[in-house]
Amino acid sequence: QSALTQPPSASGSPGQSVTISCTGTSSDVGGYNYVSWFQQHPGKVPRLMIYEVTKRPSGVPDRFSGSKSGNTASLTVSGLQAEDEADYYCSSYGGNNNFLVFGGGTKLTVL
Amino acid sequence: EVQLVESGGGLVQPGGSLRLSCAASGFSFSSYSMNWIRQAPGKGLEWVAYIHSSSNFIYYAASVRGRFTISRDNAKNSLFLQMNSLRDEDTAVYHCARDHTYDVDYWGQGTLVTVSS
């Protein structure tokens, strides 16, 4: 069982917005502003989409945004496009004894 | 361009050992902490180990602590993972990944480790 809880699936139509949640505890998500989101297409390596809860690396479209409230972080994808269909994983710093914890992943389907 | 290239994976029997390597290029390797992250076939991501740029701080996931050892050679721009007492559940693609302050920003393509009799 993964340390962070994500819904196994999410979906939306092109142009719509979808939000994926990531629930942890006060020892990880709630305790630090070090939540990240990764996108993984089949057969590809994960790509960093969001770091430090809300920041986007260079090259990531501003359609992707992150937020956090308490022990739950969220990734919102606005203006869904076909190429957004992928698996999305959240991660959080969890302190020295559990340095980096991942969610189980959410398969995003663009209808 | 940042490049991370893993090697050393393969088929090993339960209880056996393997040593993975990761060759880094395109950045100042000695300035960055590094991680090993694995992904079992069809499954999610699991962080395995972290090593500080100077090797002063090392952390392991509970599932591998006492069996795996992470190390690095900054002079050779290389990262290593010594895996002992391998179990079926260690079967996965192992990625080296550059640390980005409590997350990772670049991943290698990975090397497949299969533990099976």
Short mmCIF file of C-alpha atoms in Angstrom, two decimals:
data_model
loop_
_atom_site.label_atom_id
_atom_site.label_comp_id
_atom_site.label_asym_id
_atom_site.label_seq_id
_atom_site.Cartn_x
_atom_site.Cartn_y
_atom_site.Cartn_z
CA GLN A 1 0.00 0.00 0.00
CA SER A 2 1.38 3.40 -1.03
CA ALA A 3 2.14 6.00 1.61
CA LEU A 4 0.07 8.68 -0.15
CA THR A 5 -3.48 8.03 -1.35
CA GLN A 6 -4.57 8.95 -4.86
CA PRO A 7 -7.73 7.99 -6.73
CA PRO A 8 -6.92 5.22 -9.21
CA SER A 9 -8.57 7.03 -12.09
CA ALA A 10 -9.82 10.40 -13.26
CA SER A 11 -11.29 11.61 -16.52
CA GLY A 12 -12.47 14.64 -18.39
CA SER A 13 -13.36 15.83 -21.86
CA PRO A 14 -11.08 18.03 -23.96
CA GLY A 15 -11.17 21.60 -22.73
CA GLN A 16 -12.49 20.66 -19.30
CA SER A 17 -10.63 20.81 -16.00
CA VAL A 18 -9.85 17.85 -13.78
CA THR A 19 -8.40 17.74 -10.28
CA ILE A 20 -6.46 14.83 -8.80
CA SER A 21 -6.07 14.57 -5.03
CA CYS A 22 -3.18 13.22 -2.98
CA THR A 23 -3.80 12.55 0.70
CA GLY A 24 -1.07 11.97 3.24
CA THR A 25 -0.50 12.79 6.87
CA SER A 26 0.98 15.54 9.01
CA SER A 27 4.31 13.68 8.72
CA ASP A 28 4.54 14.20 4.98
CA VAL A 29 2.09 16.27 2.88
CA GLY A 30 0.78 18.28 5.80
CA GLY A 31 4.16 18.85 7.40
CA TYR A 32 6.20 20.20 4.52
CA ASN A 33 5.73 22.29 1.39
CA TYR A 34 7.58 19.71 -0.68
CA VAL A 35 4.82 18.08 -2.70
CA SER A 36 5.58 17.21 -6.31
CA TRP A 37 3.60 15.83 -9.22
CA PHE A 38 4.92 13.64 -12.02
CA GLN A 39 3.40 12.73 -15.37
CA GLN A 40 4.23 9.36 -16.89
CA HIS A 41 3.21 8.27 -20.36
CA PRO A 42 3.30 4.52 -21.13
CA GLY A 43 6.84 3.28 -21.56
CA LYS A 44 8.33 6.65 -20.64
CA VAL A 45 10.13 7.97 -17.60
CA PRO A 46 8.25 10.26 -15.22
CA ARG A 47 8.34 13.99 -15.91
CA LEU A 48 8.30 16.56 -13.11
CA MET A 49 5.24 18.78 -13.57
CA ILE A 50 4.89 20.54 -10.20
CA TYR A 51 7.32 20.96 -7.30
CA GLU A 52 7.13 22.63 -3.91
CA VAL A 53 3.31 22.36 -4.08
CA THR A 54 2.71 25.09 -6.66
CA LYS A 55 5.85 25.68 -8.76
CA ARG A 56 6.15 24.65 -12.41
CA PRO A 57 9.50 23.71 -13.98
CA SER A 58 10.44 25.48 -17.16
CA GLY A 59 8.54 24.06 -20.11
CA VAL A 60 5.50 22.81 -18.21
CA PRO A 61 2.30 24.43 -19.52
CA ASP A 62 0.50 26.76 -17.15
CA ARG A 63 -2.57 24.55 -17.59
CA PHE A 64 -1.03 22.49 -14.80
CA SER A 65 -1.34 23.88 -11.29
CA GLY A 66 -0.87 22.57 -7.77
CA SER A 67 -2.28 23.38 -4.36
CA LYS A 68 -2.41 22.01 -0.84
CA SER A 69 -4.80 22.15 2.08
CA GLY A 70 -3.88 20.38 5.28
CA ASN A 71 -2.81 16.82 4.53
CA THR A 72 -4.20 16.82 0.98
CA ALA A 73 -2.48 18.14 -2.12
CA SER A 74 -4.14 18.55 -5.50
CA LEU A 75 -3.13 18.75 -9.13
CA THR A 76 -5.47 20.58 -11.49
CA VAL A 77 -5.21 20.23 -15.23
CA SER A 78 -7.17 22.92 -17.04
CA GLY A 79 -8.11 22.95 -20.70
CA LEU A 80 -7.57 19.20 -21.02
CA GLN A 81 -5.77 18.05 -24.13
CA ALA A 82 -5.37 14.58 -25.58
CA GLU A 83 -1.67 14.52 -24.71
CA ASP A 84 -2.50 14.98 -21.03
CA GLU A 85 -3.71 11.37 -20.92
CA ALA A 86 -1.15 9.67 -18.70
CA ASP A 87 -0.48 8.38 -15.21
CA TYR A 88 0.09 11.03 -12.56
CA TYR A 89 1.98 10.46 -9.33
CA CYS A 90 2.30 12.72 -6.34
CA SER A 91 5.24 12.65 -3.98
CA SER A 92 6.12 14.33 -0.72
CA TYR A 93 9.14 14.73 1.50
CA GLY A 94 8.52 12.61 4.57
CA GLY A 95 11.43 13.42 6.85
CA ASN A 96 14.72 11.58 7.17
CA ASN A 97 13.18 8.19 7.99
CA ASN A 98 10.85 8.23 4.99
CA PHE A 99 12.67 10.60 2.71
CA LEU A 100 10.41 10.55 -0.33
CA VAL A 101 6.96 9.00 -0.40
CA PHE A 102 4.86 8.46 -3.49
CA GLY A 103 1.19 8.07 -4.16
CA GLY A 104 -0.14 5.01 -5.94
CA GLY A 105 -0.80 6.94 -9.14
CA THR A 106 -3.89 8.17 -10.99
CA LYS A 107 -4.67 7.23 -14.56
CA LEU A 108 -6.04 10.30 -16.30
CA THR A 109 -8.23 9.59 -19.30
CA VAL A 110 -9.19 12.28 -21.78
CA LEU A 111 -12.58 11.24 -23.09
CA GLU B 1 21.83 18.06 -21.63
CA VAL B 2 21.39 16.06 -18.43
CA GLN B 3 21.84 12.34 -19.04
CA LEU B 4 21.55 9.48 -16.58
CA VAL B 5 22.27 5.99 -17.87
CA GLU B 6 21.73 2.96 -15.66
CA SER B 7 23.29 -0.47 -16.11
CA GLY B 8 23.79 -3.70 -14.23
CA GLY B 9 20.27 -5.10 -14.14
CA GLY B 10 19.41 -8.67 -15.00
CA LEU B 11 17.96 -11.94 -13.78
CA VAL B 12 19.03 -13.10 -10.33
CA GLN B 13 17.83 -15.83 -7.99
CA PRO B 14 16.24 -15.00 -4.64
CA GLY B 15 18.94 -14.38 -2.10
CA GLY B 16 21.37 -13.24 -4.75
CA SER B 17 23.14 -9.92 -5.32
CA LEU B 18 23.43 -7.29 -8.03
CA ARG B 19 25.27 -3.99 -8.35
CA LEU B 20 23.61 -1.25 -10.34
CA SER B 21 25.49 1.68 -11.81
CA CYS B 22 24.36 5.06 -13.10
CA ALA B 23 26.58 7.18 -15.33
CA ALA B 24 25.79 10.89 -15.14
CA SER B 25 26.66 13.60 -17.63
CA GLY B 26 25.59 17.09 -18.65
CA PHE B 27 25.68 18.58 -15.15
CA SER B 28 28.00 19.00 -12.20
CA PHE B 29 27.41 15.58 -10.64
CA SER B 30 29.35 16.35 -7.46
CA SER B 31 26.99 19.23 -6.67
CA TYR B 32 23.81 17.18 -6.65
CA SER B 33 22.31 14.63 -4.33
CA MET B 34 20.95 11.54 -6.05
CA ASN B 35 18.23 8.94 -5.59
CA TRP B 36 17.32 5.44 -6.68
CA ILE B 37 13.63 4.96 -7.41
CA ARG B 38 12.03 1.73 -8.61
CA GLN B 39 8.87 0.75 -10.41
CA ALA B 40 7.61 -2.82 -10.37
CA PRO B 41 6.01 -3.98 -13.65
CA GLY B 42 2.61 -2.35 -13.99
CA LYS B 43 2.90 -0.75 -10.57
CA GLY B 44 3.62 2.65 -9.08
CA LEU B 45 6.80 4.43 -8.07
CA GLU B 46 8.74 3.58 -4.91
CA TRP B 47 11.65 5.58 -3.58
CA VAL B 48 14.56 3.31 -2.62
CA ALA B 49 17.54 5.36 -1.44
CA TYR B 50 19.07 8.85 -1.27
CA ILE B 51 22.67 9.99 -1.08
CA HIS B 52 23.84 13.53 -0.44
CA SER B 53 26.25 15.15 -2.89
CA SER B 54 29.13 14.62 -0.46
CA SER B 55 27.89 11.19 0.73
CA ASN B 56 27.51 12.64 4.22
CA PHE B 57 23.81 11.79 4.43
CA ILE B 58 22.27 8.54 3.24
CA TYR B 59 18.69 7.33 3.69
CA TYR B 60 16.89 4.12 2.74
CA ALA B 61 13.33 2.97 2.39
CA ALA B 62 12.35 0.57 5.15
CA SER B 63 11.77 -2.17 2.56
CA VAL B 64 15.47 -2.25 1.56
CA ARG B 65 17.26 -1.02 4.68
CA GLY B 66 20.00 -3.44 5.70
CA ARG B 67 20.05 -5.14 2.29
CA PHE B 68 20.83 -2.33 -0.17
CA THR B 69 23.74 0.13 -0.11
CA ILE B 70 23.86 3.35 -2.10
CA SER B 71 27.21 4.94 -2.93
CA ARG B 72 28.77 7.34 -5.40
CA ASP B 73 32.09 8.22 -7.01
CA ASN B 74 32.10 11.94 -7.79
CA ALA B 75 35.43 11.67 -9.62
CA LYS B 76 33.80 9.25 -12.08
CA ASN B 77 30.34 10.91 -12.16
CA SER B 78 28.82 7.62 -11.07
CA LEU B 79 26.11 6.41 -8.71
CA PHE B 80 25.79 2.85 -7.45
CA LEU B 81 23.31 0.57 -5.73
CA GLN B 82 24.57 -2.66 -4.19
CA MET B 83 21.63 -5.00 -3.72
CA ASN B 84 22.01 -8.07 -1.51
CA SER B 85 19.59 -10.71 -0.24
CA LEU B 86 17.28 -9.99 -3.15
CA ARG B 87 13.63 -10.98 -2.90
CA ASP B 88 10.90 -11.57 -5.46
CA GLU B 89 9.34 -8.24 -4.49
CA ASP B 90 12.50 -6.38 -5.49
CA THR B 91 11.68 -7.10 -9.14
CA ALA B 92 11.36 -3.69 -10.80
CA VAL B 93 12.88 -1.17 -13.15
CA TYR B 94 15.41 0.80 -11.13
CA HIS B 95 15.89 4.46 -12.05
CA CYS B 96 18.58 6.79 -10.87
CA ALA B 97 17.21 10.29 -10.46
CA ARG B 98 18.75 13.66 -9.74
CA ASP B 99 17.60 15.25 -6.50
CA HIS B 100 15.82 18.61 -6.69
CA THR B 101 15.44 19.43 -3.00
CA TYR B 102 13.07 16.77 -1.75
CA ASP B 103 11.90 15.71 -5.19
CA VAL B 104 13.60 14.66 -8.42
CA ASP B 105 13.90 16.51 -11.69
CA TYR B 106 15.74 14.17 -14.07
CA TRP B 107 15.34 10.41 -14.41
CA GLY B 108 17.33 7.78 -16.22
CA GLN B 109 15.57 5.26 -18.45
CA GLY B 110 16.13 2.59 -15.85
CA THR B 111 17.51 -0.94 -15.69
CA LEU B 112 15.32 -3.99 -15.12
CA VAL B 113 16.04 -6.25 -12.17
CA THR B 114 14.21 -9.57 -12.15
CA VAL B 115 14.39 -11.76 -9.06
CA SER B 116 13.17 -15.24 -9.83
CA SER B 117 14.16 -18.86 -9.43
#
